[in-house]
């Protein structure tokens, strides 16, 4: 369906083709056909004029195209292009939650490059904006205080009750949990002092808002 794209000039036809390529790109990602996905997504982006990108009328398609592009570039090993796609989303996204999928791709690209401190700083910055803050320095007393908070949350709950926790539905909490999971692996290597705090926050989040 892209063979005649150079002949398309009408706005409705361009947007329609952009949507077709978005759907094809997303389906290709789901099928792990990441090279094809990237081809579709880039054509989709090219169908939108600069004034249309992230406009109120075309905000959703623009966001999905660039967020999916960041993911596809990541899996294809194009780490510089991941940052470029994320930069576009960060500039135009209307809220933090819309930025999360691309930020996850960025953090994964940092992990792949061994830039764990960048992974951690990116994650901590996003988590703080989501209402989850961490101290700059972590000592024994900080860990003990956080452990006590967690034990209080778990007080009176049996293993069976914990297994029966409801499914997490709040999008901001789901995003928070995803970022905490990414931080966990990086902190294990680069910031072991933060690892207990990341773990405690994941536990408290699950007890209060459900499993993700």
mmCIF file with all atom_site columns, C-alpha atoms in Angstrom:
data_model
loop_
_atom_site.group_PDB
_atom_site.id
_atom_site.type_symbol
_atom_site.label_atom_id
_atom_site.label_alt_id
_atom_site.label_comp_id
_atom_site.label_asym_id
_atom_site.label_entity_id
_atom_site.label_seq_id
_atom_site.pdbx_PDB_ins_code
_atom_site.Cartn_x
_atom_site.Cartn_y
_atom_site.Cartn_z
_atom_site.occupancy
_atom_site.B_iso_or_equiv
_atom_site.pdbx_formal_charge
_atom_site.auth_seq_id
_atom_site.auth_comp_id
_atom_site.auth_asym_id
_atom_site.auth_atom_id
_atom_site.pdbx_PDB_model_num
ATOM 1   C CA . UNK A 1 1   ? 0.000  0.000   0.000  1.00 0.00 ? 1   UNK A CA 1
ATOM 2   C CA . UNK A 1 2   ? 3.033  2.307   0.033  1.00 0.00 ? 2   UNK A CA 1
ATOM 3   C CA . UNK A 1 3   ? 3.906  1.951   -3.647 1.00 0.00 ? 3   UNK A CA 1
ATOM 4   C CA . UNK A 1 4   ? 1.955  4.997   -4.741 1.00 0.00 ? 4   UNK A CA 1
ATOM 5   C CA . UNK A 1 5   ? 2.764  7.200   -1.755 1.00 0.00 ? 5   UNK A CA 1
ATOM 6   C CA . UNK A 1 6   ? 4.662  9.726   -3.915 1.00 0.00 ? 6   UNK A CA 1
ATOM 7   C CA . UNK A 1 7   ? 1.440  10.384  -5.839 1.00 0.00 ? 7   UNK A CA 1
ATOM 8   C CA . UNK A 1 8   ? -0.540 11.282  -2.717 1.00 0.00 ? 8   UNK A CA 1
ATOM 9   C CA . UNK A 1 9   ? -1.064 14.981  -2.088 1.00 0.00 ? 9   UNK A CA 1
ATOM 10  C CA . UNK A 1 10  ? -4.481 15.271  -0.462 1.00 0.00 ? 10  UNK A CA 1
ATOM 11  C CA . UNK A 1 11  ? -4.319 15.662  3.334  1.00 0.00 ? 11  UNK A CA 1
ATOM 12  C CA . UNK A 1 12  ? -6.969 13.007  4.018  1.00 0.00 ? 12  UNK A CA 1
ATOM 13  C CA . UNK A 1 13  ? -5.132 10.470  1.889  1.00 0.00 ? 13  UNK A CA 1
ATOM 14  C CA . UNK A 1 14  ? -1.803 11.255  3.564  1.00 0.00 ? 14  UNK A CA 1
ATOM 15  C CA . UNK A 1 15  ? -3.257 10.849  7.053  1.00 0.00 ? 15  UNK A CA 1
ATOM 16  C CA . UNK A 1 16  ? -5.013 7.654   6.036  1.00 0.00 ? 16  UNK A CA 1
ATOM 17  C CA . UNK A 1 17  ? -1.726 6.219   4.735  1.00 0.00 ? 17  UNK A CA 1
ATOM 18  C CA . UNK A 1 18  ? 0.056  7.363   7.896  1.00 0.00 ? 18  UNK A CA 1
ATOM 19  C CA . UNK A 1 19  ? -2.496 5.450   9.990  1.00 0.00 ? 19  UNK A CA 1
ATOM 20  C CA . UNK A 1 20  ? -2.112 2.333   7.820  1.00 0.00 ? 20  UNK A CA 1
ATOM 21  C CA . UNK A 1 21  ? 1.643  2.447   8.329  1.00 0.00 ? 21  UNK A CA 1
ATOM 22  C CA . UNK A 1 22  ? 1.231  3.011   12.065 1.00 0.00 ? 22  UNK A CA 1
ATOM 23  C CA . UNK A 1 23  ? -1.000 -0.056  12.364 1.00 0.00 ? 23  UNK A CA 1
ATOM 24  C CA . UNK A 1 24  ? 1.388  -2.105  10.221 1.00 0.00 ? 24  UNK A CA 1
ATOM 25  C CA . UNK A 1 25  ? 4.343  -0.918  12.302 1.00 0.00 ? 25  UNK A CA 1
ATOM 26  C CA . UNK A 1 26  ? 2.664  -1.740  15.618 1.00 0.00 ? 26  UNK A CA 1
ATOM 27  C CA . UNK A 1 27  ? 1.637  -5.179  14.373 1.00 0.00 ? 27  UNK A CA 1
ATOM 28  C CA . UNK A 1 28  ? 5.160  -5.820  13.119 1.00 0.00 ? 28  UNK A CA 1
ATOM 29  C CA . UNK A 1 29  ? 6.531  -4.965  16.560 1.00 0.00 ? 29  UNK A CA 1
ATOM 30  C CA . UNK A 1 30  ? 4.067  -7.392  18.137 1.00 0.00 ? 30  UNK A CA 1
ATOM 31  C CA . UNK A 1 31  ? 5.292  -10.038 15.686 1.00 0.00 ? 31  UNK A CA 1
ATOM 32  C CA . UNK A 1 32  ? 8.962  -9.194  16.419 1.00 0.00 ? 32  UNK A CA 1
ATOM 33  C CA . UNK A 1 33  ? 9.469  -8.066  12.794 1.00 0.00 ? 33  UNK A CA 1
ATOM 34  C CA . UNK A 1 34  ? 11.355 -4.973  13.876 1.00 0.00 ? 34  UNK A CA 1
ATOM 35  C CA . UNK A 1 35  ? 13.073 -4.130  10.585 1.00 0.00 ? 35  UNK A CA 1
ATOM 36  C CA . UNK A 1 36  ? 9.741  -4.061  8.782  1.00 0.00 ? 36  UNK A CA 1
ATOM 37  C CA . UNK A 1 37  ? 8.222  -2.140  11.679 1.00 0.00 ? 37  UNK A CA 1
ATOM 38  C CA . UNK A 1 38  ? 10.802 0.603   11.350 1.00 0.00 ? 38  UNK A CA 1
ATOM 39  C CA . UNK A 1 39  ? 10.168 0.896   7.616  1.00 0.00 ? 39  UNK A CA 1
ATOM 40  C CA . UNK A 1 40  ? 6.423  1.286   8.132  1.00 0.00 ? 40  UNK A CA 1
ATOM 41  C CA . UNK A 1 41  ? 6.807  3.762   10.980 1.00 0.00 ? 41  UNK A CA 1
ATOM 42  C CA . UNK A 1 42  ? 9.217  5.981   9.075  1.00 0.00 ? 42  UNK A CA 1
ATOM 43  C CA . UNK A 1 43  ? 6.850  6.096   6.103  1.00 0.00 ? 43  UNK A CA 1
ATOM 44  C CA . UNK A 1 44  ? 4.038  6.960   8.515  1.00 0.00 ? 44  UNK A CA 1
ATOM 45  C CA . UNK A 1 45  ? 6.009  9.863   9.937  1.00 0.00 ? 45  UNK A CA 1
ATOM 46  C CA . UNK A 1 46  ? 6.921  11.096  6.451  1.00 0.00 ? 46  UNK A CA 1
ATOM 47  C CA . UNK A 1 47  ? 3.229  11.309  5.559  1.00 0.00 ? 47  UNK A CA 1
ATOM 48  C CA . UNK A 1 48  ? 2.661  13.985  8.185  1.00 0.00 ? 48  UNK A CA 1
ATOM 49  C CA . UNK A 1 49  ? 3.673  17.549  7.446  1.00 0.00 ? 49  UNK A CA 1
ATOM 50  C CA . UNK A 1 50  ? 5.663  19.386  10.155 1.00 0.00 ? 50  UNK A CA 1
ATOM 51  C CA . UNK A 1 51  ? 2.662  21.546  11.067 1.00 0.00 ? 51  UNK A CA 1
ATOM 52  C CA . UNK A 1 52  ? 0.560  18.406  11.557 1.00 0.00 ? 52  UNK A CA 1
ATOM 53  C CA . UNK A 1 53  ? 2.957  16.579  13.870 1.00 0.00 ? 53  UNK A CA 1
ATOM 54  C CA . UNK A 1 54  ? 1.581  16.629  17.425 1.00 0.00 ? 54  UNK A CA 1
ATOM 55  C CA . UNK A 1 55  ? -1.164 19.078  16.449 1.00 0.00 ? 55  UNK A CA 1
ATOM 56  C CA . UNK A 1 56  ? -4.375 18.635  18.429 1.00 0.00 ? 56  UNK A CA 1
ATOM 57  C CA . UNK A 1 57  ? -5.982 16.809  15.514 1.00 0.00 ? 57  UNK A CA 1
ATOM 58  C CA . UNK A 1 58  ? -3.071 14.456  14.919 1.00 0.00 ? 58  UNK A CA 1
ATOM 59  C CA . UNK A 1 59  ? -1.589 14.220  18.409 1.00 0.00 ? 59  UNK A CA 1
ATOM 60  C CA . UNK A 1 60  ? -2.392 10.532  19.019 1.00 0.00 ? 60  UNK A CA 1
ATOM 61  C CA . UNK A 1 61  ? -1.016 9.257   15.732 1.00 0.00 ? 61  UNK A CA 1
ATOM 62  C CA . UNK A 1 62  ? 2.131  11.387  16.107 1.00 0.00 ? 62  UNK A CA 1
ATOM 63  C CA . UNK A 1 63  ? 2.741  10.140  19.641 1.00 0.00 ? 63  UNK A CA 1
ATOM 64  C CA . UNK A 1 64  ? 2.242  6.497   18.686 1.00 0.00 ? 64  UNK A CA 1
ATOM 65  C CA . UNK A 1 65  ? 4.450  6.793   15.596 1.00 0.00 ? 65  UNK A CA 1
ATOM 66  C CA . UNK A 1 66  ? 7.386  8.284   17.493 1.00 0.00 ? 66  UNK A CA 1
ATOM 67  C CA . UNK A 1 67  ? 6.995  6.104   20.602 1.00 0.00 ? 67  UNK A CA 1
ATOM 68  C CA . UNK A 1 68  ? 6.890  2.965   18.451 1.00 0.00 ? 68  UNK A CA 1
ATOM 69  C CA . UNK A 1 69  ? 9.827  4.251   16.397 1.00 0.00 ? 69  UNK A CA 1
ATOM 70  C CA . UNK A 1 70  ? 11.894 4.579   19.578 1.00 0.00 ? 70  UNK A CA 1
ATOM 71  C CA . UNK A 1 71  ? 11.075 0.958   20.447 1.00 0.00 ? 71  UNK A CA 1
ATOM 72  C CA . UNK A 1 72  ? 11.867 -0.329  16.956 1.00 0.00 ? 72  UNK A CA 1
ATOM 73  C CA . UNK A 1 73  ? 15.129 1.635   16.750 1.00 0.00 ? 73  UNK A CA 1
ATOM 74  C CA . UNK A 1 74  ? 16.129 0.145   20.118 1.00 0.00 ? 74  UNK A CA 1
ATOM 75  C CA . UNK A 1 75  ? 15.655 -3.450  19.017 1.00 0.00 ? 75  UNK A CA 1
ATOM 76  C CA . UNK A 1 76  ? 17.418 -2.728  15.716 1.00 0.00 ? 76  UNK A CA 1
ATOM 77  C CA . UNK A 1 77  ? 20.419 -1.449  17.678 1.00 0.00 ? 77  UNK A CA 1
ATOM 78  C CA . UNK A 1 78  ? 20.172 2.161   16.487 1.00 0.00 ? 78  UNK A CA 1
ATOM 79  C CA . UNK A 1 79  ? 20.765 3.769   19.876 1.00 0.00 ? 79  UNK A CA 1
ATOM 80  C CA . UNK A 1 80  ? 21.356 7.277   18.549 1.00 0.00 ? 80  UNK A CA 1
ATOM 81  C CA . UNK A 1 81  ? 18.052 7.154   16.710 1.00 0.00 ? 81  UNK A CA 1
ATOM 82  C CA . UNK A 1 82  ? 16.321 6.079   19.918 1.00 0.00 ? 82  UNK A CA 1
ATOM 83  C CA . UNK A 1 83  ? 17.464 9.313   21.555 1.00 0.00 ? 83  UNK A CA 1
ATOM 84  C CA . UNK A 1 84  ? 16.298 11.323  18.541 1.00 0.00 ? 84  UNK A CA 1
ATOM 85  C CA . UNK A 1 85  ? 12.799 9.833   18.646 1.00 0.00 ? 85  UNK A CA 1
ATOM 86  C CA . UNK A 1 86  ? 12.590 10.263  22.419 1.00 0.00 ? 86  UNK A CA 1
ATOM 87  C CA . UNK A 1 87  ? 13.649 13.895  22.102 1.00 0.00 ? 87  UNK A CA 1
ATOM 88  C CA . UNK A 1 88  ? 10.723 14.572  19.754 1.00 0.00 ? 88  UNK A CA 1
ATOM 89  C CA . UNK A 1 89  ? 8.256  12.942  22.145 1.00 0.00 ? 89  UNK A CA 1
ATOM 90  C CA . UNK A 1 90  ? 9.718  14.765  25.149 1.00 0.00 ? 90  UNK A CA 1
ATOM 91  C CA . UNK A 1 91  ? 9.389  18.095  23.340 1.00 0.00 ? 91  UNK A CA 1
ATOM 92  C CA . UNK A 1 92  ? 5.783  17.653  22.246 1.00 0.00 ? 92  UNK A CA 1
ATOM 93  C CA . UNK A 1 93  ? 4.082  15.252  24.682 1.00 0.00 ? 93  UNK A CA 1
ATOM 94  C CA . UNK A 1 94  ? 1.261  16.902  26.594 1.00 0.00 ? 94  UNK A CA 1
ATOM 95  C CA . UNK A 1 95  ? 1.856  14.942  29.816 1.00 0.00 ? 95  UNK A CA 1
ATOM 96  C CA . UNK A 1 96  ? 4.428  12.734  31.494 1.00 0.00 ? 96  UNK A CA 1
ATOM 97  C CA . UNK A 1 97  ? 2.435  9.527   31.013 1.00 0.00 ? 97  UNK A CA 1
ATOM 98  C CA . UNK A 1 98  ? 2.585  10.036  27.253 1.00 0.00 ? 98  UNK A CA 1
ATOM 99  C CA . UNK A 1 99  ? 6.375  10.170  27.532 1.00 0.00 ? 99  UNK A CA 1
ATOM 100 C CA . UNK A 1 100 ? 6.778  6.960   29.537 1.00 0.00 ? 100 UNK A CA 1
ATOM 101 C CA . UNK A 1 101 ? 6.889  4.393   26.663 1.00 0.00 ? 101 UNK A CA 1
ATOM 102 C CA . UNK A 1 102 ? 9.633  6.331   24.886 1.00 0.00 ? 102 UNK A CA 1
ATOM 103 C CA . UNK A 1 103 ? 11.507 6.910   28.158 1.00 0.00 ? 103 UNK A CA 1
ATOM 104 C CA . UNK A 1 104 ? 11.436 3.156   28.769 1.00 0.00 ? 104 UNK A CA 1
ATOM 105 C CA . UNK A 1 105 ? 13.036 2.644   25.351 1.00 0.00 ? 105 UNK A CA 1
ATOM 106 C CA . UNK A 1 106 ? 15.649 5.276   26.201 1.00 0.00 ? 106 UNK A CA 1
ATOM 107 C CA . UNK A 1 107 ? 16.466 3.600   29.518 1.00 0.00 ? 107 UNK A CA 1
ATOM 108 C CA . UNK A 1 108 ? 16.781 0.213   27.791 1.00 0.00 ? 108 UNK A CA 1
ATOM 109 C CA . UNK A 1 109 ? 19.136 1.749   25.233 1.00 0.00 ? 109 UNK A CA 1
ATOM 110 C CA . UNK A 1 110 ? 21.308 3.082   28.065 1.00 0.00 ? 110 UNK A CA 1
ATOM 111 C CA . UNK A 1 111 ? 21.352 -0.398  29.622 1.00 0.00 ? 111 UNK A CA 1
ATOM 112 C CA . UNK A 1 112 ? 22.416 -1.913  26.294 1.00 0.00 ? 112 UNK A CA 1
ATOM 113 C CA . UNK A 1 113 ? 25.245 0.622   26.072 1.00 0.00 ? 113 UNK A CA 1
ATOM 114 C CA . UNK A 1 114 ? 26.321 -0.018  29.657 1.00 0.00 ? 114 UNK A CA 1
ATOM 115 C CA . UNK A 1 115 ? 25.379 3.561   30.647 1.00 0.00 ? 115 UNK A CA 1
ATOM 116 C CA . UNK A 1 116 ? 23.732 2.484   33.877 1.00 0.00 ? 116 UNK A CA 1
ATOM 117 C CA . UNK A 1 117 ? 24.139 5.820   35.645 1.00 0.00 ? 117 UNK A CA 1
ATOM 118 C CA . UNK A 1 118 ? 22.184 7.451   32.811 1.00 0.00 ? 118 UNK A CA 1
ATOM 119 C CA . UNK A 1 119 ? 19.522 4.760   33.131 1.00 0.00 ? 119 UNK A CA 1
ATOM 120 C CA . UNK A 1 120 ? 19.205 5.435   36.841 1.00 0.00 ? 120 UNK A CA 1
ATOM 121 C CA . UNK A 1 121 ? 19.149 9.237   36.563 1.00 0.00 ? 121 UNK A CA 1
ATOM 122 C CA . UNK A 1 122 ? 16.524 9.111   33.795 1.00 0.00 ? 122 UNK A CA 1
ATOM 123 C CA . UNK A 1 123 ? 14.383 6.716   35.825 1.00 0.00 ? 123 UNK A CA 1
ATOM 124 C CA . UNK A 1 124 ? 14.693 8.663   39.073 1.00 0.00 ? 124 UNK A CA 1
ATOM 125 C CA . UNK A 1 125 ? 13.770 11.912  37.329 1.00 0.00 ? 125 UNK A CA 1
ATOM 126 C CA . UNK A 1 126 ? 10.637 10.368  35.788 1.00 0.00 ? 126 UNK A CA 1
ATOM 127 C CA . UNK A 1 127 ? 9.668  8.683   39.071 1.00 0.00 ? 127 UNK A CA 1
ATOM 128 C CA . UNK A 1 128 ? 9.972  11.944  40.978 1.00 0.00 ? 128 UNK A CA 1
ATOM 129 C CA . UNK A 1 129 ? 7.544  13.558  38.534 1.00 0.00 ? 129 UNK A CA 1
ATOM 130 C CA . UNK A 1 130 ? 5.204  10.612  39.145 1.00 0.00 ? 130 UNK A CA 1
ATOM 131 C CA . UNK A 1 131 ? 5.350  11.293  42.882 1.00 0.00 ? 131 UNK A CA 1
ATOM 132 C CA . UNK A 1 132 ? 7.948  8.702   43.892 1.00 0.00 ? 132 UNK A CA 1
ATOM 133 C CA . UNK A 1 133 ? 11.124 10.324  45.189 1.00 0.00 ? 133 UNK A CA 1
ATOM 134 C CA . UNK A 1 134 ? 14.389 8.850   46.397 1.00 0.00 ? 134 UNK A CA 1
ATOM 135 C CA . UNK A 1 135 ? 16.998 10.438  48.692 1.00 0.00 ? 135 UNK A CA 1
ATOM 136 C CA . UNK A 1 136 ? 20.227 11.601  47.062 1.00 0.00 ? 136 UNK A CA 1
ATOM 137 C CA . UNK A 1 137 ? 22.308 9.657   49.556 1.00 0.00 ? 137 UNK A CA 1
ATOM 138 C CA . UNK A 1 138 ? 21.270 6.369   51.135 1.00 0.00 ? 138 UNK A CA 1
ATOM 139 C CA . UNK A 1 139 ? 22.524 5.211   54.515 1.00 0.00 ? 139 UNK A CA 1
ATOM 140 C CA . UNK A 1 140 ? 21.630 2.441   56.925 1.00 0.00 ? 140 UNK A CA 1
ATOM 141 C CA . UNK A 1 141 ? 19.047 4.540   58.759 1.00 0.00 ? 141 UNK A CA 1
ATOM 142 C CA . UNK A 1 142 ? 17.299 5.444   55.499 1.00 0.00 ? 142 UNK A CA 1
ATOM 143 C CA . UNK A 1 143 ? 17.032 1.775   54.582 1.00 0.00 ? 143 UNK A CA 1
ATOM 144 C CA . UNK A 1 144 ? 15.757 0.836   58.055 1.00 0.00 ? 144 UNK A CA 1
ATOM 145 C CA . UNK A 1 145 ? 13.080 3.551   57.952 1.00 0.00 ? 145 UNK A CA 1
ATOM 146 C CA . UNK A 1 146 ? 11.908 2.391   54.526 1.00 0.00 ? 146 UNK A CA 1
ATOM 147 C CA . UNK A 1 147 ? 11.892 -1.230  55.666 1.00 0.00 ? 147 UNK A CA 1
ATOM 148 C CA . UNK A 1 148 ? 9.707  -0.326  58.643 1.00 0.00 ? 148 UNK A CA 1
ATOM 149 C CA . UNK A 1 149 ? 7.248  1.500   56.350 1.00 0.00 ? 149 UNK A CA 1
ATOM 150 C CA . UNK A 1 150 ? 7.063  -1.607  54.199 1.00 0.00 ? 150 UNK A CA 1
ATOM 151 C CA . UNK A 1 151 ? 6.559  -3.931  57.178 1.00 0.00 ? 151 UNK A CA 1
ATOM 152 C CA . UNK A 1 152 ? 3.695  -1.738  58.384 1.00 0.00 ? 152 UNK A CA 1
ATOM 153 C CA . UNK A 1 153 ? 2.037  -2.050  54.948 1.00 0.00 ? 153 UNK A CA 1
ATOM 154 C CA . UNK A 1 154 ? 2.440  -5.821  55.087 1.00 0.00 ? 154 UNK A CA 1
ATOM 155 C CA . UNK A 1 155 ? 1.246  -6.183  58.685 1.00 0.00 ? 155 UNK A CA 1
ATOM 156 C CA . UNK A 1 156 ? -1.591 -8.700  59.046 1.00 0.00 ? 156 UNK A CA 1
ATOM 157 C CA . UNK A 1 157 ? -1.452 -9.823  55.414 1.00 0.00 ? 157 UNK A CA 1
ATOM 158 C CA . UNK A 1 158 ? -0.922 -13.522 54.745 1.00 0.00 ? 158 UNK A CA 1
ATOM 159 C CA . UNK A 1 159 ? 0.883  -14.980 51.737 1.00 0.00 ? 159 UNK A CA 1
ATOM 160 C CA . UNK A 1 160 ? -2.484 -16.051 50.350 1.00 0.00 ? 160 UNK A CA 1
ATOM 161 C CA . UNK A 1 161 ? -3.892 -12.533 50.678 1.00 0.00 ? 161 UNK A CA 1
ATOM 162 C CA . UNK A 1 162 ? -0.880 -11.139 48.843 1.00 0.00 ? 162 UNK A CA 1
ATOM 163 C CA . UNK A 1 163 ? -1.336 -13.662 46.041 1.00 0.00 ? 163 UNK A CA 1
ATOM 164 C CA . UNK A 1 164 ? -4.962 -12.580 45.748 1.00 0.00 ? 164 UNK A CA 1
ATOM 165 C CA . UNK A 1 165 ? -4.193 -8.883  45.321 1.00 0.00 ? 165 UNK A CA 1
ATOM 166 C CA . UNK A 1 166 ? -6.205 -7.238  42.554 1.00 0.00 ? 166 UNK A CA 1
ATOM 167 C CA . UNK A 1 167 ? -4.701 -6.264  39.201 1.00 0.00 ? 167 UNK A CA 1
ATOM 168 C CA . UNK A 1 168 ? -3.213 -2.785  39.066 1.00 0.00 ? 168 UNK A CA 1
ATOM 169 C CA . UNK A 1 169 ? -5.385 -0.489  36.931 1.00 0.00 ? 169 UNK A CA 1
ATOM 170 C CA . UNK A 1 170 ? -4.101 3.041   37.577 1.00 0.00 ? 170 UNK A CA 1
ATOM 171 C CA . UNK A 1 171 ? -2.007 3.986   34.529 1.00 0.00 ? 171 UNK A CA 1
ATOM 172 C CA . UNK A 1 172 ? 0.360  6.200   36.514 1.00 0.00 ? 172 UNK A CA 1
ATOM 173 C CA . UNK A 1 173 ? 1.016  3.376   39.004 1.00 0.00 ? 173 UNK A CA 1
ATOM 174 C CA . UNK A 1 174 ? 1.573  0.872   36.190 1.00 0.00 ? 174 UNK A CA 1
ATOM 175 C CA . UNK A 1 175 ? 4.084  3.308   34.648 1.00 0.00 ? 175 UNK A CA 1
ATOM 176 C CA . UNK A 1 176 ? 5.745  3.742   38.037 1.00 0.00 ? 176 UNK A CA 1
ATOM 177 C CA . UNK A 1 177 ? 6.093  -0.011  38.508 1.00 0.00 ? 177 UNK A CA 1
ATOM 178 C CA . UNK A 1 178 ? 7.600  -0.417  35.039 1.00 0.00 ? 178 UNK A CA 1
ATOM 179 C CA . UNK A 1 179 ? 10.220 2.231   35.772 1.00 0.00 ? 179 UNK A CA 1
ATOM 180 C CA . UNK A 1 180 ? 11.023 0.661   39.145 1.00 0.00 ? 180 UNK A CA 1
ATOM 181 C CA . UNK A 1 181 ? 11.577 -2.715  37.466 1.00 0.00 ? 181 UNK A CA 1
ATOM 182 C CA . UNK A 1 182 ? 14.051 -1.171  35.029 1.00 0.00 ? 182 UNK A CA 1
ATOM 183 C CA . UNK A 1 183 ? 15.818 0.608   37.876 1.00 0.00 ? 183 UNK A CA 1
ATOM 184 C CA . UNK A 1 184 ? 16.132 -2.626  39.838 1.00 0.00 ? 184 UNK A CA 1
ATOM 185 C CA . UNK A 1 185 ? 18.527 -4.299  37.397 1.00 0.00 ? 185 UNK A CA 1
ATOM 186 C CA . UNK A 1 186 ? 20.631 -1.167  36.938 1.00 0.00 ? 186 UNK A CA 1
ATOM 187 C CA . UNK A 1 187 ? 20.831 -0.417  40.651 1.00 0.00 ? 187 UNK A CA 1
ATOM 188 C CA . UNK A 1 188 ? 21.961 -3.995  41.306 1.00 0.00 ? 188 UNK A CA 1
ATOM 189 C CA . UNK A 1 189 ? 25.175 -3.172  39.426 1.00 0.00 ? 189 UNK A CA 1
ATOM 190 C CA . UNK A 1 190 ? 25.629 0.594   39.627 1.00 0.00 ? 190 UNK A CA 1
ATOM 191 C CA . UNK A 1 191 ? 23.752 1.739   42.766 1.00 0.00 ? 191 UNK A CA 1
ATOM 192 C CA . UNK A 1 192 ? 23.404 -1.189  45.195 1.00 0.00 ? 192 UNK A CA 1
ATOM 193 C CA . UNK A 1 193 ? 22.627 1.297   47.970 1.00 0.00 ? 193 UNK A CA 1
ATOM 194 C CA . UNK A 1 194 ? 19.366 2.169   46.175 1.00 0.00 ? 194 UNK A CA 1
ATOM 195 C CA . UNK A 1 195 ? 18.342 -1.447  45.590 1.00 0.00 ? 195 UNK A CA 1
ATOM 196 C CA . UNK A 1 196 ? 16.545 -1.960  48.941 1.00 0.00 ? 196 UNK A CA 1
ATOM 197 C CA . UNK A 1 197 ? 14.572 1.277   48.483 1.00 0.00 ? 197 UNK A CA 1
ATOM 198 C CA . UNK A 1 198 ? 13.520 0.301   44.954 1.00 0.00 ? 198 UNK A CA 1
ATOM 199 C CA . UNK A 1 199 ? 12.391 -3.089  46.256 1.00 0.00 ? 199 UNK A CA 1
ATOM 200 C CA . UNK A 1 200 ? 10.467 -1.622  49.197 1.00 0.00 ? 200 UNK A CA 1
ATOM 201 C CA . UNK A 1 201 ? 8.656  0.853   46.973 1.00 0.00 ? 201 UNK A CA 1
ATOM 202 C CA . UNK A 1 202 ? 7.660  -1.913  44.563 1.00 0.00 ? 202 UNK A CA 1
ATOM 203 C CA . UNK A 1 203 ? 6.232  -3.913  47.450 1.00 0.00 ? 203 UNK A CA 1
ATOM 204 C CA . UNK A 1 204 ? 4.278  -0.982  48.904 1.00 0.00 ? 204 UNK A CA 1
ATOM 205 C CA . UNK A 1 205 ? 2.971  -0.003  45.488 1.00 0.00 ? 205 UNK A CA 1
ATOM 206 C CA . UNK A 1 206 ? 1.713  -3.543  44.866 1.00 0.00 ? 206 UNK A CA 1
ATOM 207 C CA . UNK A 1 207 ? 0.050  -3.821  48.278 1.00 0.00 ? 207 UNK A CA 1
ATOM 208 C CA . UNK A 1 208 ? -1.763 -0.515  47.844 1.00 0.00 ? 208 UNK A CA 1
ATOM 209 C CA . UNK A 1 209 ? -2.616 -0.544  44.137 1.00 0.00 ? 209 UNK A CA 1
ATOM 210 C CA . UNK A 1 210 ? -2.486 -4.195  43.052 1.00 0.00 ? 210 UNK A CA 1
ATOM 211 C CA . UNK A 1 211 ? -0.243 -6.413  40.940 1.00 0.00 ? 211 UNK A CA 1
ATOM 212 C CA . UNK A 1 212 ? 1.056  -5.407  37.520 1.00 0.00 ? 212 UNK A CA 1
#
